[in-house]
Tab-separated table of C-alpha atoms and ligand atoms in Angstrom:
chain	number	residue	atom	x	y	z
A	1	MET	CA	91.876	-4.282	-75.403
A	2	SER	CA	91.591	-0.629	-74.246
A	3	ALA	CA	92.224	2.463	-76.160
A	4	THR	CA	95.448	4.608	-75.372
A	5	VAL	CA	95.025	8.428	-75.146
A	6	VAL	CA	97.713	10.790	-75.970
A	7	LEU	CA	97.133	14.336	-74.724
A	8	GLY	CA	98.806	17.565	-73.875
A	9	LEU	CA	99.388	18.642	-70.266
A	10	ALA	CA	99.906	22.275	-70.809
A	11	TRP	CA	98.701	24.866	-73.396
A	12	GLY	CA	99.405	22.897	-76.592
A	13	ASP	CA	102.120	22.232	-79.004
A	14	GLU	CA	103.847	19.746	-76.586
A	15	GLY	CA	104.739	17.460	-79.378
A	16	LYS	CA	101.648	15.306	-79.385
A	17	GLY	CA	101.874	14.780	-83.231
A	18	ARG	CA	105.498	13.506	-82.784
A	19	VAL	CA	104.516	11.154	-79.912
A	20	CYS	CA	101.441	9.877	-81.680
A	21	ASP	CA	103.604	9.033	-84.762
A	22	ALA	CA	105.940	7.056	-82.674
A	23	MET	CA	103.122	5.231	-81.010
A	24	ALA	CA	101.204	4.670	-84.316
A	25	ARG	CA	103.813	2.257	-85.383
A	26	GLU	CA	101.899	-0.378	-83.448
A	27	ALA	CA	98.422	1.110	-83.851
A	28	ARG	CA	95.590	-0.023	-86.135
A	29	TYR	CA	93.485	3.090	-85.653
A	30	VAL	CA	94.528	6.652	-84.684
A	31	ALA	CA	91.558	8.935	-83.857
A	32	ARG	CA	91.067	12.637	-83.385
A	33	TYR	CA	88.321	13.489	-80.643
A	34	SER	CA	88.264	17.121	-80.219
A	35	GLY	CA	89.069	20.537	-81.706
A	36	GLY	CA	89.473	21.164	-85.314
A	37	ASN	CA	92.042	22.876	-87.500
A	38	ASN	CA	93.134	25.093	-84.735
A	39	ALA	CA	95.594	22.249	-84.224
A	40	GLY	CA	98.951	22.018	-85.958
A	41	HIS	CA	100.803	18.619	-85.365
A	42	THR	CA	104.219	18.185	-86.784
A	43	ILE	CA	105.724	14.813	-87.837
A	44	ARG	CA	109.284	14.768	-89.206
A	45	VAL	CA	110.210	11.689	-91.309
A	46	GLY	CA	113.790	12.223	-92.429
A	47	LYS	CA	114.003	15.360	-94.492
A	48	GLU	CA	110.165	15.427	-94.886
A	49	GLU	CA	107.945	17.428	-92.534
A	50	PHE	CA	104.233	16.960	-92.351
A	51	VAL	CA	101.926	19.404	-90.428
A	52	VAL	CA	98.379	18.053	-90.063
A	53	HIS	CA	95.676	20.244	-88.720
A	54	LEU	CA	92.564	17.972	-89.018
A	55	ILE	CA	93.553	14.532	-89.994
A	56	PRO	CA	95.159	12.535	-87.320
A	57	SER	CA	99.076	12.151	-87.224
A	58	GLY	CA	98.709	8.358	-87.843
A	59	ILE	CA	98.069	9.105	-91.497
A	60	VAL	CA	101.670	9.237	-92.116
A	61	ARG	CA	102.104	5.622	-91.054
A	62	GLU	CA	101.249	3.221	-93.765
A	63	GLY	CA	98.223	0.996	-93.134
A	64	VAL	CA	96.913	3.008	-90.086
A	65	ILE	CA	93.093	3.939	-90.350
A	66	CYS	CA	92.450	7.430	-89.098
A	67	THR	CA	89.175	8.675	-87.734
A	68	ILE	CA	87.828	12.129	-87.214
A	69	GLY	CA	85.395	11.708	-84.337
A	70	ASN	CA	82.016	13.126	-83.559
A	71	GLY	CA	83.653	15.682	-81.083
A	72	VAL	CA	85.705	17.283	-83.831
A	73	VAL	CA	84.618	20.329	-85.806
A	74	VAL	CA	85.321	19.989	-89.467
A	75	ASN	CA	85.917	22.763	-91.990
A	76	PRO	CA	85.321	20.844	-95.214
A	77	GLU	CA	87.344	23.084	-97.217
A	78	VAL	CA	90.389	22.429	-94.963
A	79	LEU	CA	89.751	18.691	-95.009
A	80	ALA	CA	89.588	18.699	-98.831
A	81	GLN	CA	92.838	20.581	-98.945
A	82	GLU	CA	94.590	18.496	-96.376
A	83	VAL	CA	93.450	15.193	-98.169
A	84	GLU	CA	94.844	16.619	-101.422
A	85	GLU	CA	98.060	17.882	-100.205
A	86	LEU	CA	98.942	14.594	-98.487
A	87	GLU	CA	97.934	12.579	-101.458
A	88	GLU	CA	100.199	14.717	-103.715
A	89	ARG	CA	102.963	13.824	-101.317
A	90	GLY	CA	102.437	10.229	-101.953
A	91	ILE	CA	100.364	9.404	-98.938
A	92	GLU	CA	97.252	7.285	-99.476
A	93	VAL	CA	94.543	9.154	-97.522
A	94	LYS	CA	91.068	8.505	-99.005
A	95	SER	CA	91.037	4.925	-98.353
A	96	ARG	CA	92.186	5.186	-94.777
A	97	LEU	CA	90.301	8.180	-93.430
A	98	LYS	CA	86.804	8.068	-91.891
A	99	VAL	CA	84.869	11.186	-90.667
A	100	ASP	CA	81.893	10.855	-88.301
A	101	GLY	CA	78.516	11.735	-89.589
A	102	ARG	CA	77.798	13.395	-86.298
A	103	ALA	CA	80.830	15.792	-86.473
A	104	HIS	CA	79.853	19.424	-86.712
A	105	LEU	CA	80.933	21.542	-89.578
A	106	ILE	CA	82.777	24.907	-89.624
A	107	LEU	CA	81.143	27.301	-92.073
A	108	PRO	CA	82.404	30.683	-93.368
A	109	TYR	CA	80.116	32.557	-90.952
A	110	HIS	CA	81.810	30.988	-87.958
A	111	ILE	CA	85.171	32.251	-89.083
A	112	ARG	CA	83.855	35.612	-89.583
A	113	LEU	CA	82.202	35.572	-86.144
A	114	ASP	CA	85.508	34.379	-84.563
A	115	GLY	CA	87.234	37.644	-85.895
A	116	HIS	CA	84.312	39.910	-84.728
A	117	ARG	CA	84.289	38.445	-81.217
A	118	GLU	CA	88.034	38.895	-80.866
A	119	LYS	CA	87.776	42.528	-82.074
A	120	VAL	CA	84.968	43.346	-79.525
A	121	LEU	CA	87.099	41.959	-76.733
A	122	GLY	CA	89.745	44.348	-77.534
A	123	LYS	CA	92.625	43.999	-74.895
A	124	ALA	CA	90.821	41.118	-73.336
A	125	LYS	CA	91.043	39.094	-76.502
A	126	ILE	CA	91.701	35.256	-76.297
A	127	GLY	CA	94.038	35.136	-79.123
A	128	THR	CA	92.128	32.572	-80.988
A	129	THR	CA	93.461	30.856	-84.223
A	130	ASN	CA	90.653	32.553	-85.901
A	131	ARG	CA	89.535	29.185	-87.507
A	132	GLY	CA	85.898	29.619	-86.464
A	133	ILE	CA	86.365	26.890	-83.667
A	134	GLY	CA	84.371	28.798	-80.755
A	135	PRO	CA	81.478	29.765	-82.821
A	136	ALA	CA	81.110	26.300	-84.349
A	137	TYR	CA	80.997	24.806	-80.855
A	138	GLU	CA	78.558	27.413	-79.764
A	139	ASP	CA	76.163	26.440	-82.582
A	140	LYS	CA	76.644	22.692	-81.576
A	141	VAL	CA	75.617	23.350	-78.003
A	142	ALA	CA	72.848	25.870	-79.055
A	143	ARG	CA	71.458	23.067	-81.344
A	144	VAL	CA	71.696	25.153	-84.487
A	145	GLY	CA	74.802	23.494	-85.864
A	146	LEU	CA	75.172	21.635	-89.185
A	147	ARG	CA	76.710	18.161	-89.230
A	148	VAL	CA	78.645	16.229	-91.828
A	149	GLN	CA	75.430	13.988	-92.445
A	150	ASP	CA	73.384	17.153	-93.285
A	151	VAL	CA	75.344	17.544	-96.529
A	152	PHE	CA	73.479	14.536	-97.879
A	153	ASP	CA	70.035	15.815	-97.375
A	154	ASP	CA	69.407	18.921	-99.653
A	155	GLY	CA	66.002	19.808	-97.961
A	156	ILE	CA	67.168	19.565	-94.370
A	157	LEU	CA	70.406	21.353	-95.249
A	158	ARG	CA	68.678	24.440	-96.618
A	159	GLN	CA	66.262	24.391	-93.651
A	160	LYS	CA	68.966	24.286	-91.136
A	161	LEU	CA	71.041	26.850	-92.835
A	162	LYS	CA	68.047	29.227	-92.798
A	163	GLY	CA	67.645	28.508	-89.006
A	164	ALA	CA	71.360	28.964	-88.276
A	165	LEU	CA	71.399	32.242	-90.146
A	166	ARG	CA	68.425	34.023	-88.839
A	167	GLU	CA	69.990	35.444	-85.836
A	168	LYS	CA	73.519	35.667	-87.313
A	169	ASN	CA	72.485	37.658	-90.375
A	170	ALA	CA	70.805	40.069	-88.069
A	171	LEU	CA	74.013	40.500	-86.291
A	172	PHE	CA	76.170	40.826	-89.405
A	173	THR	CA	73.881	43.392	-91.017
A	174	ASN	CA	72.700	45.385	-87.929
A	175	VAL	CA	75.724	45.231	-85.644
A	176	TYR	CA	78.712	44.799	-87.937
A	177	GLY	CA	77.364	46.479	-91.014
A	178	GLU	CA	78.172	43.653	-93.284
A	179	GLU	CA	76.436	41.748	-96.124
A	180	PRO	CA	74.315	38.893	-94.852
A	181	PHE	CA	75.046	35.097	-95.796
A	182	ASP	CA	72.866	33.617	-98.303
A	183	PRO	CA	71.545	30.253	-97.088
A	184	ASP	CA	71.087	28.962	-100.714
A	185	GLU	CA	74.610	29.863	-101.745
A	186	LEU	CA	75.914	28.138	-98.547
A	187	ALA	CA	73.797	25.114	-99.375
A	188	GLU	CA	75.336	24.741	-102.813
A	189	TYR	CA	78.856	25.296	-101.225
A	190	LEU	CA	78.269	22.411	-98.911
A	191	LEU	CA	76.692	20.080	-101.547
A	192	SER	CA	79.868	20.447	-103.409
A	193	PHE	CA	81.679	18.323	-100.754
A	194	GLN	CA	79.299	15.365	-101.148
A	195	GLU	CA	81.709	13.482	-103.401
A	196	LEU	CA	84.673	14.011	-100.901
A	197	LEU	CA	82.548	13.105	-97.828
A	198	GLU	CA	80.290	10.315	-99.078
A	199	PRO	CA	82.982	7.496	-98.943
A	200	MET	CA	84.493	8.871	-95.650
A	201	MET	CA	81.348	9.262	-93.647
A	202	ALA	CA	81.035	6.690	-90.795
A	203	ASP	CA	79.941	6.008	-87.274
A	204	THR	CA	83.583	6.289	-86.199
A	205	GLY	CA	82.806	5.403	-82.632
A	206	ALA	CA	81.298	2.176	-83.722
A	207	LEU	CA	84.402	1.467	-85.708
A	208	LEU	CA	86.734	2.091	-82.874
A	209	ARG	CA	84.545	0.104	-80.322
A	210	ASP	CA	84.474	-2.884	-82.887
A	211	ALA	CA	88.194	-2.627	-83.281
A	212	LEU	CA	88.769	-2.788	-79.443
A	213	TYR	CA	86.513	-5.705	-79.035
A	214	ARG	CA	88.601	-7.371	-81.799
A	215	ASP	CA	91.685	-6.605	-79.824
A	216	GLU	CA	93.144	-4.095	-82.205
A	217	GLU	CA	95.259	-1.117	-81.150
A	218	VAL	CA	93.428	2.226	-80.862
A	219	LEU	CA	95.265	5.456	-80.239
A	220	LEU	CA	93.391	8.508	-79.423
A	221	GLU	CA	95.280	11.757	-80.362
A	222	GLY	CA	94.511	14.804	-78.294
A	223	ALA	CA	94.665	18.278	-79.805
A	224	GLN	CA	95.058	21.487	-77.904
A	225	ALA	CA	95.683	20.515	-74.271
A	226	THR	CA	94.487	20.354	-70.814
A	227	LEU	CA	95.102	23.958	-69.820
A	228	LEU	CA	93.147	24.961	-72.866
A	229	ASP	CA	90.077	22.716	-71.778
A	230	ASN	CA	86.831	24.719	-71.784
A	231	ASP	CA	86.061	23.304	-68.268
A	232	PHE	CA	89.342	22.776	-66.759
A	233	GLY	CA	91.831	25.123	-68.386
A	234	THR	CA	92.529	28.726	-67.767
A	235	TYR	CA	89.073	29.999	-68.668
A	236	PRO	CA	88.185	32.247	-70.611
A	237	PHE	CA	91.492	31.943	-72.211
A	238	VAL	CA	90.713	28.464	-73.590
A	239	THR	CA	89.442	26.665	-76.493
A	240	SER	CA	85.789	25.630	-76.843
A	241	SER	CA	86.254	21.827	-76.486
A	242	ASN	CA	87.339	19.248	-73.907
A	243	PRO	CA	90.832	18.164	-74.867
A	244	SER	CA	91.200	16.358	-71.469
A	245	ALA	CA	90.818	12.537	-71.067
A	246	GLY	CA	86.966	12.807	-70.407
A	247	GLY	CA	86.649	14.549	-73.750
A	248	ALA	CA	88.336	11.636	-75.459
A	249	CYS	CA	85.518	9.246	-74.323
A	250	VAL	CA	82.698	11.601	-75.515
A	251	GLY	CA	84.533	12.997	-78.645
A	252	ALA	CA	85.434	9.573	-79.896
A	253	GLY	CA	82.459	7.562	-78.701
A	254	ILE	CA	84.367	5.144	-76.450
A	255	PRO	CA	82.988	4.035	-73.121
A	256	PRO	CA	85.219	5.130	-70.170
A	257	GLY	CA	85.810	1.538	-69.310
A	258	LEU	CA	87.647	0.951	-72.607
A	259	LEU	CA	90.205	3.884	-71.922
A	260	GLY	CA	93.413	2.281	-70.797
A	261	GLU	CA	96.886	4.073	-70.957
A	262	VAL	CA	96.728	7.733	-70.604
A	263	VAL	CA	100.003	9.340	-71.966
A	264	GLY	CA	100.440	12.970	-70.809
A	265	VAL	CA	102.881	14.816	-73.083
A	266	THR	CA	104.842	17.628	-71.738
A	267	LYS	CA	107.851	19.744	-73.002
A	268	ALA	CA	110.974	20.087	-70.845
A	269	TYR	CA	109.818	23.724	-70.583
A	270	THR	CA	106.622	25.481	-71.209
A	271	THR	CA	105.144	27.391	-74.147
A	272	ARG	CA	101.780	29.157	-74.830
A	273	VAL	CA	100.313	30.799	-78.126
A	274	GLY	CA	97.433	33.310	-77.597
A	275	ASP	CA	96.694	35.328	-74.503
A	276	GLY	CA	95.887	34.299	-70.905
A	277	PRO	CA	97.917	33.675	-67.788
A	278	PHE	CA	101.328	31.821	-67.956
A	279	PRO	CA	103.021	32.237	-64.510
A	280	THR	CA	106.560	30.942	-65.672
A	281	GLU	CA	106.791	32.990	-68.752
A	282	LEU	CA	110.257	34.443	-69.514
A	283	PHE	CA	110.576	37.923	-70.869
A	284	ASP	CA	114.451	37.819	-70.926
A	285	GLU	CA	117.221	36.358	-72.966
A	286	THR	CA	116.670	32.753	-71.724
A	287	GLY	CA	112.981	33.066	-73.177
A	288	GLU	CA	114.473	34.153	-76.489
A	289	THR	CA	116.919	31.159	-76.318
A	290	LEU	CA	114.191	28.598	-75.831
A	291	ARG	CA	112.197	30.121	-78.703
A	292	ARG	CA	115.146	30.288	-81.034
A	293	VAL	CA	116.517	26.800	-80.285
A	294	GLY	CA	113.085	25.166	-80.056
A	295	HIS	CA	111.797	26.825	-83.195
A	296	GLU	CA	108.813	28.008	-81.132
A	297	TYR	CA	106.612	29.441	-83.745
A	298	GLY	CA	102.977	28.262	-84.079
A	299	ALA	CA	102.365	25.380	-86.477
A	300	THR	CA	99.054	26.688	-87.409
A	301	THR	CA	99.200	30.632	-87.342
A	302	GLY	CA	103.062	31.065	-87.306
A	303	ARG	CA	102.827	33.413	-84.209
A	304	PRO	CA	105.767	33.296	-81.893
A	305	ARG	CA	105.196	31.048	-78.914
A	306	ARG	CA	105.529	32.591	-75.498
A	307	CYS	CA	108.266	30.559	-73.580
A	308	GLY	CA	108.948	29.885	-70.098
A	309	TRP	CA	110.163	27.310	-67.524
A	310	LEU	CA	108.534	24.023	-66.924
A	311	ASP	CA	105.571	24.549	-64.557
A	312	LEU	CA	105.102	21.559	-62.628
A	313	VAL	CA	102.271	23.094	-60.629
A	314	ALA	CA	100.151	23.323	-63.807
A	315	VAL	CA	101.472	20.258	-65.497
A	316	GLY	CA	100.959	18.335	-62.327
A	317	TYR	CA	97.309	19.548	-62.098
A	318	SER	CA	96.713	18.381	-65.681
A	319	ALA	CA	98.327	14.905	-64.899
A	320	ARG	CA	96.184	14.294	-61.988
A	321	LEU	CA	93.141	15.506	-63.662
A	322	ASN	CA	93.624	13.141	-66.616
A	323	GLY	CA	94.828	10.398	-64.590
A	324	VAL	CA	98.001	9.953	-66.605
A	325	THR	CA	99.478	6.390	-66.388
A	326	THR	CA	102.641	7.395	-68.341
A	327	LEU	CA	104.434	10.603	-69.528
A	328	ALA	CA	106.250	11.610	-72.647
A	329	LEU	CA	108.660	14.434	-72.168
A	330	THR	CA	109.738	16.197	-75.433
A	331	MET	CA	112.321	18.893	-76.268
A	332	LEU	CA	114.973	17.636	-73.870
A	333	ASP	CA	117.507	18.719	-76.398
A	334	VAL	CA	116.520	22.235	-76.284
A	335	LEU	CA	117.454	22.573	-72.594
A	336	SER	CA	121.008	21.858	-73.486
A	337	ALA	CA	121.142	25.489	-74.608
A	338	VAL	CA	120.616	26.889	-71.117
A	339	GLU	CA	123.181	26.867	-68.382
A	340	GLU	CA	120.993	26.472	-65.317
A	341	ILE	CA	117.369	24.997	-65.356
A	342	GLN	CA	114.589	26.336	-63.286
A	343	VAL	CA	111.598	24.227	-62.596
A	344	CYS	CA	108.263	25.740	-60.986
A	345	THR	CA	107.249	23.672	-58.031
A	346	GLY	CA	104.843	25.981	-56.233
A	347	TYR	CA	103.202	29.500	-56.646
A	348	GLU	CA	103.107	32.476	-54.285
A	349	VAL	CA	99.758	33.998	-54.420
A	350	ASP	CA	99.471	37.285	-52.503
A	351	GLY	CA	102.059	36.227	-50.191
A	352	GLU	CA	100.870	32.691	-49.590
A	353	TRP	CA	102.664	29.654	-50.930
A	354	THR	CA	100.535	26.986	-52.703
A	355	GLY	CA	101.531	23.717	-54.405
A	356	GLY	CA	98.414	23.495	-56.418
A	357	LEU	CA	96.829	25.312	-59.306
A	358	PRO	CA	94.586	28.036	-57.812
A	359	LEU	CA	90.873	27.432	-58.448
A	360	SER	CA	90.446	31.261	-58.594
A	361	GLN	CA	91.382	32.783	-62.001
A	362	THR	CA	92.119	36.060	-60.120
A	363	ASP	CA	94.642	34.116	-57.994
A	364	LEU	CA	96.228	32.524	-60.953
A	365	HIS	CA	96.734	35.843	-62.555
A	366	HIS	CA	98.558	36.900	-59.326
A	367	ALA	CA	100.598	33.736	-59.003
A	368	LYS	CA	104.291	34.118	-58.868
A	369	PRO	CA	106.390	30.869	-59.587
A	370	VAL	CA	108.568	29.457	-56.929
A	371	TYR	CA	111.468	27.713	-58.533
A	372	GLU	CA	113.776	24.865	-57.798
A	373	THR	CA	117.178	25.196	-59.682
A	374	LEU	CA	118.753	22.243	-61.355
A	375	PRO	CA	122.036	22.188	-63.007
A	376	GLY	CA	122.145	22.214	-66.774
A	377	TRP	CA	124.317	19.809	-68.810
A	378	ASP	CA	125.633	21.838	-71.748
A	379	VAL	CA	125.936	18.654	-73.886
A	380	ASP	CA	124.261	17.626	-77.167
A	381	VAL	CA	121.753	14.932	-76.161
A	382	THR	CA	120.174	14.460	-79.733
A	383	GLY	CA	122.188	11.229	-80.112
A	384	CYS	CA	121.062	9.532	-76.947
A	385	ARG	CA	118.818	6.425	-77.291
A	386	ARG	CA	118.860	5.111	-73.800
A	387	ARG	CA	118.509	6.863	-70.557
A	388	GLU	CA	121.842	5.767	-69.236
A	389	GLU	CA	123.383	7.700	-72.194
A	390	LEU	CA	122.138	10.955	-70.976
A	391	PRO	CA	124.372	13.147	-68.921
A	392	GLU	CA	123.865	12.689	-65.279
A	393	GLU	CA	122.374	16.267	-64.858
A	394	ALA	CA	119.701	15.406	-67.652
A	395	ARG	CA	118.938	12.026	-65.987
A	396	ASP	CA	118.476	13.940	-62.677
A	397	PHE	CA	116.176	16.378	-64.458
A	398	VAL	CA	113.933	13.696	-66.124
A	399	GLY	CA	113.857	11.670	-62.742
A	400	PHE	CA	112.752	14.989	-60.938
A	401	VAL	CA	109.968	15.286	-63.467
A	402	GLU	CA	108.835	11.694	-63.037
A	403	GLU	CA	108.853	11.930	-59.221
A	404	GLN	CA	106.939	15.284	-59.153
A	405	LEU	CA	104.352	14.146	-61.638
A	406	GLY	CA	104.034	10.680	-59.983
A	407	ALA	CA	104.180	8.811	-63.318
A	408	PRO	CA	106.896	6.965	-65.352
A	409	LEU	CA	108.195	8.236	-68.670
A	410	ARG	CA	107.364	6.007	-71.699
A	411	MET	CA	109.275	8.216	-74.104
A	412	ILE	CA	111.993	11.019	-73.832
A	413	SER	CA	112.133	13.004	-76.984
A	414	VAL	CA	115.581	14.433	-77.806
A	415	GLY	CA	114.889	15.838	-81.174
A	416	PRO	CA	112.081	16.156	-83.867
A	417	GLU	CA	113.221	13.212	-85.879
A	418	ARG	CA	111.514	9.763	-85.645
A	419	ASP	CA	114.624	8.109	-84.258
A	420	GLN	CA	115.521	10.863	-81.830
A	421	ALA	CA	113.956	9.441	-78.809
A	422	ILE	CA	114.434	7.263	-75.736
A	423	VAL	CA	111.620	4.746	-75.667
A	424	GLU	CA	110.863	3.155	-72.509
A	425	ARG	CA	108.094	0.564	-72.379
A	426	VAL	CA	106.516	0.965	-68.972
A	427	GLY	CA	104.030	-1.743	-67.947
A	428	VAL	CA	102.724	-2.254	-71.476
B	501	GDP	P1	101.633	19.341	-81.181
B	501	GDP	O1	100.694	20.370	-81.628
B	501	GDP	O2	101.600	19.087	-79.726
B	501	GDP	O3	101.692	18.127	-82.082
B	501	GDP	O4	103.197	20.001	-81.383
B	501	GDP	P2	103.605	20.891	-82.685
B	501	GDP	O5	103.866	20.036	-83.746
B	501	GDP	O6	102.774	22.062	-82.896
B	501	GDP	O7	105.044	21.484	-82.047
B	501	GDP	C1	106.131	20.769	-81.780
B	501	GDP	C2	107.303	21.122	-82.423
B	501	GDP	O8	108.310	20.611	-81.846
B	501	GDP	C3	107.352	20.567	-83.867
B	501	GDP	O9	108.013	21.537	-84.700
B	501	GDP	C4	108.123	19.251	-83.748
B	501	GDP	O10	108.770	18.866	-84.916
B	501	GDP	C5	109.098	19.664	-82.672
B	501	GDP	N1	109.541	18.593	-81.723
B	501	GDP	C6	109.057	17.629	-81.207
B	501	GDP	N2	109.680	16.960	-80.286
B	501	GDP	C7	110.867	17.462	-80.341
B	501	GDP	C8	112.069	17.407	-79.590
B	501	GDP	O11	112.296	16.502	-78.802
B	501	GDP	N3	113.146	18.270	-79.935
B	501	GDP	C9	113.019	19.300	-80.765
B	501	GDP	N4	113.999	20.072	-80.859
B	501	GDP	N5	111.862	19.389	-81.475
B	501	GDP	C10	110.766	18.602	-81.279
B	502	IMO	P1	97.781	21.793	-80.938
B	502	IMO	O1	96.739	20.660	-81.149
B	502	IMO	C1	98.304	25.805	-79.111
B	502	IMO	C2	94.873	28.290	-78.502
B	502	IMO	C3	94.827	29.520	-79.187
B	502	IMO	C4	94.007	30.445	-78.287
B	502	IMO	C5	93.047	29.443	-77.626
B	502	IMO	C6	91.763	29.651	-78.446
B	502	IMO	O2	98.623	22.144	-82.031
B	502	IMO	O3	98.482	21.750	-79.556
B	502	IMO	P2	90.620	28.563	-80.558
B	502	IMO	O4	91.182	29.107	-82.042
B	502	IMO	O5	90.878	27.145	-80.239
B	502	IMO	O6	89.372	29.160	-80.234
B	502	IMO	O7	91.727	29.457	-79.698
B	502	IMO	O8	93.692	28.116	-77.762
B	502	IMO	N1	95.130	27.135	-79.369
B	502	IMO	C7	96.182	26.371	-79.339
B	502	IMO	N2	97.442	26.584	-78.744
B	502	IMO	N3	98.281	24.617	-79.816
B	502	IMO	C8	96.981	24.371	-80.323
B	502	IMO	O9	96.715	23.218	-80.854
B	502	IMO	C9	95.989	25.157	-80.103
B	502	IMO	N4	94.560	25.232	-80.514
B	502	IMO	C10	94.066	26.350	-79.952
B	502	IMO	O10	96.082	30.047	-79.394
B	502	IMO	O11	94.896	30.930	-77.258
B	503	MG	MG1	100.635	22.180	-82.454
C-alpha cells in the first residue's frame, strides 16, 4: 500500500481540510507533515463547523488515528487547547493522536521574534500569521531548537533553553529594549506539558511505515501550499517549511517509494492571505463578489483574503512540481456568482509572453496575466452530485482545468458541506 498526499496548489486555503475529511472516510491514518498552527483547516459536518490548526482534519472521523509528524512545529499550548476544545465537542482525541518526538517546539520567544521581524521589514513585510513559525524553523536548522522529547529530560531541557536564549536574549534586551526570557521559567512552563505529551509521543514515521506495510490507508494532509513552499514558492513571501510533495516524505518519515497518489487541491479561482506577488488578483467588484460569496476570510487570522481569477500558470507549475496524479477542485459553486469567467493561461512579462512561472522573482512581480474567457453558468450547482448534472458551461470549465493541468479530477466540491461534492474515483 502507498500513502496518498493531499496538498494545495496555490497559496493556501484551497479546501485541503474539506478534501481530507472526505478522503479520511477510508483512511486508517491521517498525518500532518509540515507547518504548524499557521494552518486553519475547516471541516463542515451538518450544522457543525470544526477549524483545526495543528491536529489533522482526520480527527473528525471516528476511528481514524492522527499523527503530527517530525516536520511539524508544535506550540504545546495550542495543542493542549485544540485537544480540549475538540474533546469538549464530543470528539475523542487523546486516544487517537500521536505526536512525533522529533517535532520541534514553538516557544513564546519565537512568537515575539516573528512580530519583531515583520516590524523591521516595514513595507516589505511577509504578512505572517505571527504564530512563531519562521523563528521556530530557523532554530531547527540552526540546531538550537527544542523538540517534543526534550520535555522529558529536565537537565537537557534547561541546558538547551540556556543555549537557545543566549543570542536571543541579547537581541531582546539590546536591540528591542525588552526584558529577557528566563530559561528556568520556560523550563517549568514546558515541564507542565509532560502529562499531555507523554501518552502522545511516538515515532510517527515508524507508525505510518508499519501501517503501509500492513496495507492500511495513510493520508498525508498538506498545510500551507506549494506557492508558499520555502524552496519552490514565491520567496521571500513564503512560509518556512516545505508543503510540497517532497516535504511530505521528509516531514512524515515516509520513503519516496511509498508515496502513491498525489492529490492537488485548487479552488476554481485563487486567493492569497499575506503579502507577495499575485498576478491574477482582482481589485474590482468581481474580487469583492468572490470574497463575499466564498466567505474568503482567513481561518487562522480572520484577515480578508485577496481574491483573483484561477491562475493556471501558477497552479500548473505546482501540479508538475508535485507530480499530481489527481486533482480536487473546490468552490465551483462560488463561480455561479460571476457572469463571465476568466482563466489565466499565460503571463506577459515586460512585453514577452510566457506560459510558465518565471524563475526570476522580479519577473513574477512584473507579470501581467493573459486570460481566456469562458462563459459563466448563473445556476446554483450546490445540489449537483454527478458531473453530468452540472450545467454545460460548468462542465466545460472543469474539463478545461483538467486538460490544462494534465490530471483528472477525483473530486469537485460544490459547497462546504460533506455531501456537497461530485466524487470521481479515478484509477484507484
Ligand atoms: P484549507 O486551509 O485548505 O483547509 O482551507 P480553509 O478551511 O482555510 O478554507 C476553505 C474554506 O472554504 C472553508 O471555509 C470551507 O468550509 C470552505 N469550502 C471548502 N470547499 C468549499 C466549496 O466547494 N464551496 C464553498 N462555498 N465553500 C467551500
Ligand atoms: P492553510 O494550511 C494561507 C501564509 C501567511 C504568510 C506566509 C508566511 O490553512 O492553507 P507564516 O506564519 O507561515 O510564517 O506566514 O504564509 N500562510 C498561509 N496562508 N493558508 C495557510 O495555511 C497559511 N499558512 C501560512 O499568510 O503570507
Ligand atoms: Mg486554511
